[in-house]
Amino acid sequence: MRTRDPQRALKPSRPSAIIAILFSSFALLYATSLLLPGSPSSSPLPNHSCDLFSGQWITAPRPALYDASCPFHRNAWNCHRNGRDGMPSINAWAWVPDGCGGSSLPRIDPAAFLESMRGRRIGFVGDSLNENFLVAFLCALRAADAGARKWKRKGAWRGGYFPKFDVTVAYHRAVLLARYRWQPVENSSTTLSGDGLKGIHIVDVDVPADDWINVTKFYDVLVFNTGHWWGPDKFPKETPLVFFKEGKPIVPALGIRDGLKVVLKSMISYIEKEVPKTTLKYWRSQSPRHFHGGEWDQNGSCLFTNPLSAGELDLWFDPSNRGVNKEAREVNSLIKEAIDGSDIRLLNLTQMSEFRADAHPAIWLGKKGAVEIWGQDCMHWCLPGVPDTWVDILVAKIKHDFGT
């Protein structure tokens, strides 16, 4: 929002101008308050609270802020370059949040946002869905700073530095958040045994992964996630997770979901202790998968041309239906329980993403033979695409929560 130059005092001989300016300023502040949820200072009208996370997609094509040439792209998600069919259709939808007057979500203004964040740092910590999020963010921000360059310090997996604004945005890969390491079966100190057991992945539930343990005071904004690796597809019975605390196996042994509960509790406690109170802390909810007809290794497919309807969502994602895409809501229930009472804010991007079965890379993975090896990608997202709307929401939240 443009602010008045304090060096230019209004002339006392023009009271009507003063009234007009004050009224216009109040109207703009009030309109902004309807778009940003949160504090008492921005309370919307009764029964008209603006919920950025709940709403509907409408057809409203918006030109992307970047193209296939963005240097921050990751090959498998660069759907323009990979020749994915239907890219104009994927980007022909705009998110309209509930209770916000029927307006679609405002798009990020990269220059204005970077200016408001001048000298600050934003970090993402978690699995490849947070990396997917980061790439969309970097490519959008580059529209305001062509001199942006890649940044991989402090243990970051990937990132970008925007010299025009002195802003750093980076991703630290920590798929379980907690530290884990491989131990072959012949060296295992546990009593695990069984046919085909090759070894175990030891998870130290009380120790953060090396990738982010030393950056808790480096960033002004942190966005965490975990969840997509907490399943038998990543850690089958031949190479299971075994949970340790204070260097010793937890007895009795924990199953994978109970282990996730313990890790969430421990990592959130660490975040509250080690991350400064002035740092904005967000936890991104699960990004839903859209495998139809089977799992990724059972010919599951996502060759859709339109979003799902609201009436289809529970059929796809309600855990009681025991479908292959149930994990998002299951993990979300654990995340919400774990962060309750903490100062970590939930970025609940799940429902808005559940609609978008049409927006994954699917068979266009940018590498010959990839589909035969890995199956269709119905988990990550095409870029440009749905994560650009995640970026719009994150930016609105950061601006609101920093009071800018």
Protein backbone atom coordinates (compact mmCIF):
# COMPACT_ATOMS: atom_id res chain seq x y z
CA MET A 1 0.00 0.00 0.00
CA ARG A 2 1.34 3.42 -0.90
CA THR A 3 2.02 5.66 2.11
CA ARG A 4 2.06 9.45 2.21
CA ASP A 5 5.45 11.17 2.18
CA PRO A 6 5.89 12.52 5.75
CA GLN A 7 7.91 15.46 4.38
CA ARG A 8 4.91 16.77 2.47
CA ALA A 9 2.52 18.31 4.98
CA LEU A 10 -1.05 18.96 3.91
CA LYS A 11 -1.94 22.60 3.58
CA PRO A 12 -4.40 23.78 6.29
CA SER A 13 -6.27 25.82 3.72
CA ARG A 14 -7.68 22.68 2.08
CA PRO A 15 -9.76 20.82 4.70
CA SER A 16 -11.82 19.08 2.00
CA ALA A 17 -8.68 17.50 0.60
CA ILE A 18 -7.72 16.29 4.06
CA ILE A 19 -11.10 14.68 4.55
CA ALA A 20 -10.96 13.04 1.13
CA ILE A 21 -7.50 11.61 1.73
CA LEU A 22 -8.37 10.33 5.20
CA PHE A 23 -11.55 8.70 3.92
CA SER A 24 -9.72 7.07 1.00
CA SER A 25 -6.99 5.77 3.32
CA PHE A 26 -9.56 4.31 5.73
CA ALA A 27 -11.45 2.66 2.89
CA LEU A 28 -8.28 1.06 1.52
CA LEU A 29 -7.25 -0.21 4.95
CA TYR A 30 -10.69 -1.67 5.52
CA ALA A 31 -10.78 -3.37 2.12
CA THR A 32 -7.38 -4.90 2.80
CA SER A 33 -8.60 -6.18 6.16
CA LEU A 34 -11.29 -8.20 4.42
CA LEU A 35 -8.66 -10.04 2.41
CA LEU A 36 -6.30 -10.85 5.26
CA PRO A 37 -7.44 -13.04 8.16
CA GLY A 38 -5.98 -12.94 11.63
CA SER A 39 -5.60 -10.16 14.12
CA PRO A 40 -8.28 -8.04 15.85
CA SER A 41 -6.98 -5.02 13.98
CA SER A 42 -8.19 -6.56 10.72
CA SER A 43 -11.51 -8.04 11.80
CA PRO A 44 -13.95 -8.39 8.90
CA LEU A 45 -17.69 -7.81 9.14
CA PRO A 46 -19.62 -10.30 11.30
CA ASN A 47 -20.38 -13.57 9.44
CA HIS A 48 -18.07 -12.50 6.61
CA SER A 49 -14.68 -13.76 7.79
CA CYS A 50 -12.22 -14.20 4.94
CA ASP A 51 -10.82 -17.74 4.85
CA LEU A 52 -7.95 -17.98 2.39
CA PHE A 53 -7.82 -21.77 2.70
CA SER A 54 -11.42 -22.63 1.86
CA GLY A 55 -13.18 -21.71 -1.36
CA GLN A 56 -13.56 -22.68 -4.99
CA TRP A 57 -11.72 -22.51 -8.30
CA ILE A 58 -13.25 -20.45 -11.08
CA THR A 59 -12.23 -20.17 -14.72
CA ALA A 60 -10.19 -16.99 -14.94
CA PRO A 61 -6.98 -17.33 -16.96
CA ARG A 62 -4.02 -15.48 -15.47
CA PRO A 63 -0.73 -15.16 -17.37
CA ALA A 64 2.08 -16.85 -15.47
CA LEU A 65 4.82 -14.72 -13.93
CA TYR A 66 7.50 -17.00 -15.36
CA ASP A 67 8.08 -19.53 -18.15
CA ALA A 68 10.22 -22.55 -18.94
CA SER A 69 13.40 -20.44 -18.94
CA CYS A 70 13.34 -19.70 -15.18
CA PRO A 71 16.79 -20.81 -13.92
CA PHE A 72 15.34 -22.11 -10.66
CA HIS A 73 13.18 -24.77 -12.33
CA ARG A 74 13.55 -28.43 -11.45
CA ASN A 75 13.41 -30.49 -14.63
CA ALA A 76 10.61 -32.89 -13.66
CA TRP A 77 8.21 -30.04 -12.78
CA ASN A 78 9.02 -27.78 -15.73
CA CYS A 79 5.90 -28.84 -17.59
CA HIS A 80 6.18 -26.25 -20.37
CA ARG A 81 9.64 -27.46 -21.28
CA ASN A 82 8.54 -31.10 -21.00
CA GLY A 83 5.69 -30.51 -23.45
CA ARG A 84 2.88 -31.35 -21.08
CA ASP A 85 -0.52 -31.29 -22.74
CA GLY A 86 -3.09 -28.85 -21.36
CA MET A 87 -0.83 -26.28 -19.71
CA PRO A 88 -3.12 -23.38 -20.71
CA SER A 89 -6.00 -25.24 -19.03
CA ILE A 90 -3.99 -25.87 -15.85
CA ASN A 91 -3.41 -22.14 -15.54
CA ALA A 92 -6.94 -21.14 -16.51
CA TRP A 93 -8.23 -21.29 -12.93
CA ALA A 94 -8.21 -18.74 -10.10
CA TRP A 95 -8.81 -19.46 -6.42
CA VAL A 96 -11.73 -17.60 -4.80
CA PRO A 97 -11.54 -17.80 -0.99
CA ASP A 98 -14.70 -18.05 1.08
CA GLY A 99 -16.00 -14.92 2.76
CA CYS A 100 -13.82 -12.50 0.83
CA GLY A 101 -16.54 -10.78 -1.16
CA GLY A 102 -16.35 -13.18 -4.10
CA SER A 103 -13.02 -11.84 -5.28
CA SER A 104 -10.25 -14.14 -6.49
CA LEU A 105 -7.07 -14.25 -4.45
CA PRO A 106 -4.77 -11.30 -5.25
CA ARG A 107 -1.63 -12.33 -7.10
CA ILE A 108 1.78 -11.63 -5.63
CA ASP A 109 3.38 -8.34 -6.64
CA PRO A 110 7.00 -9.57 -6.68
CA ALA A 111 8.64 -6.14 -6.50
CA ALA A 112 6.40 -4.87 -3.72
CA PHE A 113 6.81 -8.05 -1.71
CA LEU A 114 10.60 -8.11 -2.05
CA GLU A 115 10.75 -4.45 -1.06
CA SER A 116 8.68 -5.18 2.05
CA MET A 117 11.07 -8.04 2.87
CA ARG A 118 14.27 -6.11 2.18
CA GLY A 119 17.20 -7.59 4.09
CA ARG A 120 15.20 -10.62 5.27
CA ARG A 121 15.46 -14.37 4.70
CA ILE A 122 12.79 -16.99 4.07
CA GLY A 123 13.48 -20.69 4.59
CA PHE A 124 11.58 -23.85 3.64
CA VAL A 125 12.32 -27.08 5.52
CA GLY A 126 10.89 -30.48 4.64
CA ASP A 127 10.38 -32.82 1.70
CA SER A 128 10.16 -32.34 -2.07
CA LEU A 129 6.66 -30.84 -1.90
CA ASN A 130 8.17 -27.92 -0.01
CA GLU A 131 10.84 -27.79 -2.71
CA ASN A 132 8.04 -27.70 -5.31
CA PHE A 133 6.62 -24.74 -3.33
CA LEU A 134 10.01 -23.04 -3.17
CA VAL A 135 10.66 -23.29 -6.92
CA ALA A 136 7.35 -21.58 -7.68
CA PHE A 137 8.25 -18.84 -5.17
CA LEU A 138 11.74 -18.29 -6.61
CA CYS A 139 10.49 -18.12 -10.19
CA ALA A 140 7.74 -15.65 -9.27
CA LEU A 141 10.15 -13.39 -7.34
CA ARG A 142 12.67 -13.40 -10.18
CA ALA A 143 10.16 -11.36 -12.21
CA ALA A 144 11.25 -8.39 -10.04
CA ASP A 145 14.99 -9.05 -10.05
CA ALA A 146 16.60 -10.40 -13.21
CA GLY A 147 19.91 -10.44 -11.34
CA ALA A 148 18.70 -13.16 -8.97
CA ARG A 149 21.21 -15.95 -8.56
CA LYS A 150 21.28 -19.43 -7.11
CA TRP A 151 22.12 -19.71 -3.42
CA LYS A 152 23.24 -22.88 -1.62
CA ARG A 153 24.73 -22.00 1.74
CA LYS A 154 24.00 -22.94 5.33
CA GLY A 155 23.26 -26.49 4.20
CA ALA A 156 20.51 -25.42 1.78
CA TRP A 157 19.54 -27.93 -0.90
CA ARG A 158 18.65 -25.10 -3.27
CA GLY A 159 17.74 -21.42 -3.05
CA GLY A 160 17.96 -17.96 -4.53
CA TYR A 161 19.42 -14.59 -3.62
CA PHE A 162 17.81 -11.37 -4.89
CA PRO A 163 20.57 -8.74 -4.73
CA LYS A 164 18.37 -5.82 -5.72
CA PHE A 165 16.48 -6.30 -2.43
CA ASP A 166 19.02 -8.27 -0.35
CA VAL A 167 16.49 -11.11 0.14
CA THR A 168 17.36 -14.82 0.42
CA VAL A 169 14.85 -17.65 -0.12
CA ALA A 170 16.06 -21.24 0.31
CA TYR A 171 15.06 -24.85 0.89
CA HIS A 172 16.61 -27.32 3.33
CA ARG A 173 15.86 -30.95 2.51
CA ALA A 174 14.83 -32.86 5.65
CA VAL A 175 12.17 -35.36 4.61
CA LEU A 176 11.45 -36.65 8.14
CA LEU A 177 12.60 -33.45 9.89
CA ALA A 178 14.31 -35.71 12.45
CA ARG A 179 17.76 -37.18 11.80
CA TYR A 180 17.79 -40.64 10.27
CA ARG A 181 20.53 -42.94 9.07
CA TRP A 182 20.93 -46.33 7.41
CA GLN A 183 22.24 -49.38 9.27
CA PRO A 184 22.74 -52.71 7.47
CA VAL A 185 21.17 -55.73 9.15
CA GLU A 186 24.53 -57.27 10.04
CA ASN A 187 25.43 -54.16 12.06
CA SER A 188 22.03 -53.68 13.65
CA SER A 189 21.91 -53.40 17.41
CA THR A 190 18.15 -54.04 17.50
CA THR A 191 16.38 -57.37 17.83
CA LEU A 192 14.61 -56.95 14.49
CA SER A 193 14.75 -59.93 12.23
CA GLY A 194 12.76 -61.43 9.42
CA ASP A 195 12.88 -62.82 5.96
CA GLY A 196 14.30 -60.36 3.49
CA LEU A 197 15.34 -57.77 6.08
CA LYS A 198 18.20 -55.80 4.54
CA GLY A 199 18.71 -53.25 7.30
CA ILE A 200 17.00 -50.46 9.17
CA HIS A 201 16.68 -46.70 9.03
CA ILE A 202 17.36 -45.40 12.53
CA VAL A 203 15.28 -42.29 13.30
CA ASP A 204 16.52 -40.18 16.23
CA VAL A 205 13.18 -38.71 17.26
CA ASP A 206 14.81 -36.13 19.53
CA VAL A 207 17.44 -34.84 17.08
CA PRO A 208 16.68 -32.54 14.10
CA ALA A 209 18.22 -33.45 10.75
CA ASP A 210 21.65 -31.95 10.12
CA ASP A 211 20.22 -30.06 7.12
CA TRP A 212 18.38 -27.54 9.30
CA ILE A 213 19.59 -27.92 12.89
CA ASN A 214 21.94 -24.93 12.54
CA VAL A 215 19.66 -22.48 10.68
CA THR A 216 16.97 -21.86 13.30
CA LYS A 217 18.20 -18.31 13.91
CA PHE A 218 19.20 -17.51 10.32
CA TYR A 219 15.73 -17.04 8.78
CA ASP A 220 13.03 -14.46 9.45
CA VAL A 221 10.34 -16.77 8.05
CA LEU A 222 10.33 -20.57 8.19
CA VAL A 223 7.91 -22.92 6.42
CA PHE A 224 7.99 -26.54 7.63
CA ASN A 225 6.44 -29.74 6.36
CA THR A 226 6.80 -33.49 6.60
CA GLY A 227 4.50 -36.40 5.84
CA HIS A 228 5.04 -37.68 2.31
CA TRP A 229 7.81 -40.06 3.32
CA TRP A 230 5.90 -41.59 6.22
CA GLY A 231 4.60 -44.66 4.43
CA PRO A 232 5.53 -48.19 3.34
CA ASP A 233 6.33 -47.06 -0.20
CA LYS A 234 9.40 -45.20 1.10
CA PHE A 235 10.24 -47.55 3.95
CA PRO A 236 9.00 -51.09 3.19
CA LYS A 237 9.30 -54.01 5.60
CA GLU A 238 12.72 -54.93 4.17
CA THR A 239 14.14 -51.52 5.17
CA PRO A 240 11.87 -50.18 7.94
CA LEU A 241 12.10 -47.17 10.21
CA VAL A 242 13.21 -47.92 13.76
CA PHE A 243 12.76 -45.13 16.29
CA PHE A 244 15.45 -44.20 18.81
CA LYS A 245 15.41 -41.73 21.68
CA GLU A 246 18.52 -40.60 23.54
CA GLY A 247 20.49 -43.04 21.41
CA LYS A 248 18.50 -46.14 22.35
CA PRO A 249 15.64 -48.00 20.61
CA ILE A 250 12.20 -47.04 21.85
CA VAL A 251 10.55 -50.03 23.51
CA PRO A 252 8.04 -51.27 22.60
CA ALA A 253 8.85 -50.49 18.96
CA LEU A 254 6.69 -47.84 17.30
CA GLY A 255 4.76 -48.23 14.09
CA ILE A 256 5.32 -45.63 11.40
CA ARG A 257 2.32 -43.41 12.29
CA ASP A 258 3.06 -43.51 16.03
CA GLY A 259 6.65 -42.66 15.15
CA LEU A 260 5.41 -39.66 13.18
CA LYS A 261 3.44 -38.48 16.20
CA VAL A 262 6.53 -38.63 18.40
CA VAL A 263 8.71 -36.88 15.82
CA LEU A 264 6.15 -34.10 15.31
CA LYS A 265 5.94 -33.47 19.05
CA SER A 266 9.71 -33.47 19.43
CA MET A 267 10.44 -31.25 16.41
CA ILE A 268 7.77 -28.71 17.35
CA SER A 269 9.19 -28.55 20.86
CA TYR A 270 12.64 -27.93 19.36
CA ILE A 271 11.29 -25.23 17.05
CA GLU A 272 9.60 -23.41 19.92
CA LYS A 273 12.77 -23.58 21.97
CA GLU A 274 15.37 -22.72 19.32
CA VAL A 275 13.62 -20.48 16.77
CA PRO A 276 13.34 -16.84 17.91
CA LYS A 277 9.86 -15.61 18.81
CA THR A 278 10.20 -12.85 16.23
CA THR A 279 10.54 -15.42 13.42
CA LEU A 280 7.33 -16.20 11.54
CA LYS A 281 6.80 -19.96 11.68
CA TYR A 282 4.39 -21.80 9.37
CA TRP A 283 3.56 -25.45 8.93
CA ARG A 284 2.29 -26.41 5.49
CA SER A 285 -0.41 -29.05 5.55
CA GLN A 286 -0.23 -32.07 3.27
CA SER A 287 -0.30 -31.71 -0.49
CA PRO A 288 -2.83 -34.28 -1.78
CA ARG A 289 -1.98 -36.96 -4.30
CA HIS A 290 -4.28 -37.81 -7.20
CA PHE A 291 -3.56 -41.41 -8.18
CA HIS A 292 -6.57 -42.94 -9.93
CA GLY A 293 -6.89 -46.68 -10.46
CA GLY A 294 -3.99 -47.69 -8.24
CA GLU A 295 -0.83 -46.60 -6.46
CA TRP A 296 2.13 -45.06 -8.28
CA ASP A 297 3.62 -48.53 -8.84
CA GLN A 298 0.27 -50.06 -9.83
CA ASN A 299 -0.44 -47.95 -12.92
CA GLY A 300 -2.05 -45.14 -10.94
CA SER A 301 -2.85 -42.27 -13.29
CA CYS A 302 -3.78 -38.58 -13.20
CA LEU A 303 -4.49 -37.75 -16.85
CA PHE A 304 -7.34 -35.40 -16.01
CA THR A 305 -8.31 -32.30 -17.96
CA ASN A 306 -10.41 -30.52 -15.30
CA PRO A 307 -10.43 -30.09 -11.52
CA LEU A 308 -12.52 -32.40 -9.38
CA SER A 309 -15.93 -31.19 -8.20
CA ALA A 310 -16.60 -30.45 -4.53
CA GLY A 311 -18.82 -33.52 -4.37
CA GLU A 312 -15.94 -35.80 -5.40
CA LEU A 313 -13.44 -34.76 -2.74
CA ASP A 314 -14.57 -37.02 0.11
CA LEU A 315 -14.76 -39.99 -2.23
CA TRP A 316 -11.13 -39.42 -3.13
CA PHE A 317 -9.65 -38.32 0.18
CA ASP A 318 -11.81 -39.32 3.17
CA PRO A 319 -9.75 -41.92 5.10
CA SER A 320 -12.90 -43.91 5.85
CA ASN A 321 -13.04 -44.83 2.15
CA ARG A 322 -9.55 -46.39 2.38
CA GLY A 323 -8.55 -45.04 -1.00
CA VAL A 324 -4.96 -44.71 -2.20
CA ASN A 325 -4.99 -40.92 -1.62
CA LYS A 326 -6.16 -40.98 2.01
CA GLU A 327 -2.78 -40.10 3.55
CA ALA A 328 -3.15 -36.31 3.23
CA ARG A 329 -6.10 -36.05 5.58
CA GLU A 330 -4.70 -38.73 7.90
CA VAL A 331 -1.40 -36.90 8.32
CA ASN A 332 -3.16 -33.53 8.59
CA SER A 333 -5.04 -34.70 11.68
CA LEU A 334 -1.70 -35.50 13.35
CA ILE A 335 -0.18 -32.16 12.27
CA LYS A 336 -3.10 -30.12 13.61
CA GLU A 337 -2.98 -31.95 16.92
CA ALA A 338 0.79 -31.47 17.20
CA ILE A 339 0.92 -27.72 16.51
CA ASP A 340 -2.12 -26.91 18.65
CA GLY A 341 -1.05 -24.52 21.42
CA SER A 342 2.25 -23.62 19.73
CA ASP A 343 3.12 -20.36 17.98
CA ILE A 344 3.37 -22.14 14.63
CA ARG A 345 0.73 -21.02 12.13
CA LEU A 346 -0.95 -23.61 9.91
CA LEU A 347 -0.84 -23.07 6.13
CA ASN A 348 -3.79 -25.29 5.32
CA LEU A 349 -3.32 -25.70 1.59
CA THR A 350 -4.83 -29.19 1.37
CA GLN A 351 -8.47 -28.55 0.49
CA MET A 352 -7.76 -26.05 -2.26
CA SER A 353 -5.27 -28.51 -3.76
CA GLU A 354 -7.59 -31.52 -3.50
CA PHE A 355 -9.64 -30.15 -6.41
CA ARG A 356 -6.68 -30.03 -8.79
CA ALA A 357 -6.34 -33.58 -10.13
CA ASP A 358 -5.62 -31.97 -13.50
CA ALA A 359 -2.40 -30.18 -12.54
CA HIS A 360 0.32 -32.80 -11.97
CA PRO A 361 3.23 -33.65 -14.30
CA ALA A 362 1.65 -37.10 -14.88
CA ILE A 363 3.55 -38.74 -17.78
CA TRP A 364 5.50 -35.61 -18.82
CA LEU A 365 8.55 -36.04 -16.58
CA GLY A 366 11.27 -34.69 -18.86
CA LYS A 367 13.35 -37.87 -18.85
CA LYS A 368 13.11 -40.79 -21.23
CA GLY A 369 11.91 -43.97 -19.55
CA ALA A 370 11.01 -42.22 -16.27
CA VAL A 371 7.37 -43.34 -16.35
CA GLU A 372 8.36 -46.97 -16.85
CA ILE A 373 10.60 -46.76 -13.76
CA TRP A 374 8.70 -44.45 -11.43
CA GLY A 375 5.16 -44.40 -12.80
CA GLN A 376 3.19 -41.22 -13.34
CA ASP A 377 3.89 -38.28 -11.04
CA CYS A 378 0.52 -37.53 -9.46
CA MET A 379 2.09 -36.08 -6.31
CA HIS A 380 4.20 -33.10 -7.35
CA TRP A 381 2.80 -30.18 -9.31
CA CYS A 382 3.42 -28.67 -12.72
CA LEU A 383 5.08 -25.26 -12.71
CA PRO A 384 3.60 -22.83 -13.41
CA GLY A 385 0.52 -24.19 -11.70
CA VAL A 386 -1.13 -24.76 -8.32
CA PRO A 387 1.93 -23.85 -6.18
CA ASP A 388 1.73 -20.32 -7.61
CA THR A 389 -1.52 -19.94 -5.69
CA TRP A 390 0.21 -21.34 -2.61
CA VAL A 391 2.72 -18.52 -3.08
CA ASP A 392 -0.08 -15.92 -3.24
CA ILE A 393 -1.48 -17.23 0.05
CA LEU A 394 1.90 -17.38 1.77
CA VAL A 395 2.71 -13.82 0.69
CA ALA A 396 -0.65 -12.55 2.00
CA LYS A 397 0.01 -14.30 5.31
CA ILE A 398 3.57 -13.01 5.66
CA LYS A 399 2.54 -9.44 4.89
CA HIS A 400 -0.31 -9.66 7.39
CA ASP A 401 1.67 -11.37 10.13
CA PHE A 402 4.63 -9.00 9.79
CA GLY A 403 2.19 -6.09 9.79
CA THR A 404 3.32 -4.79 6.40
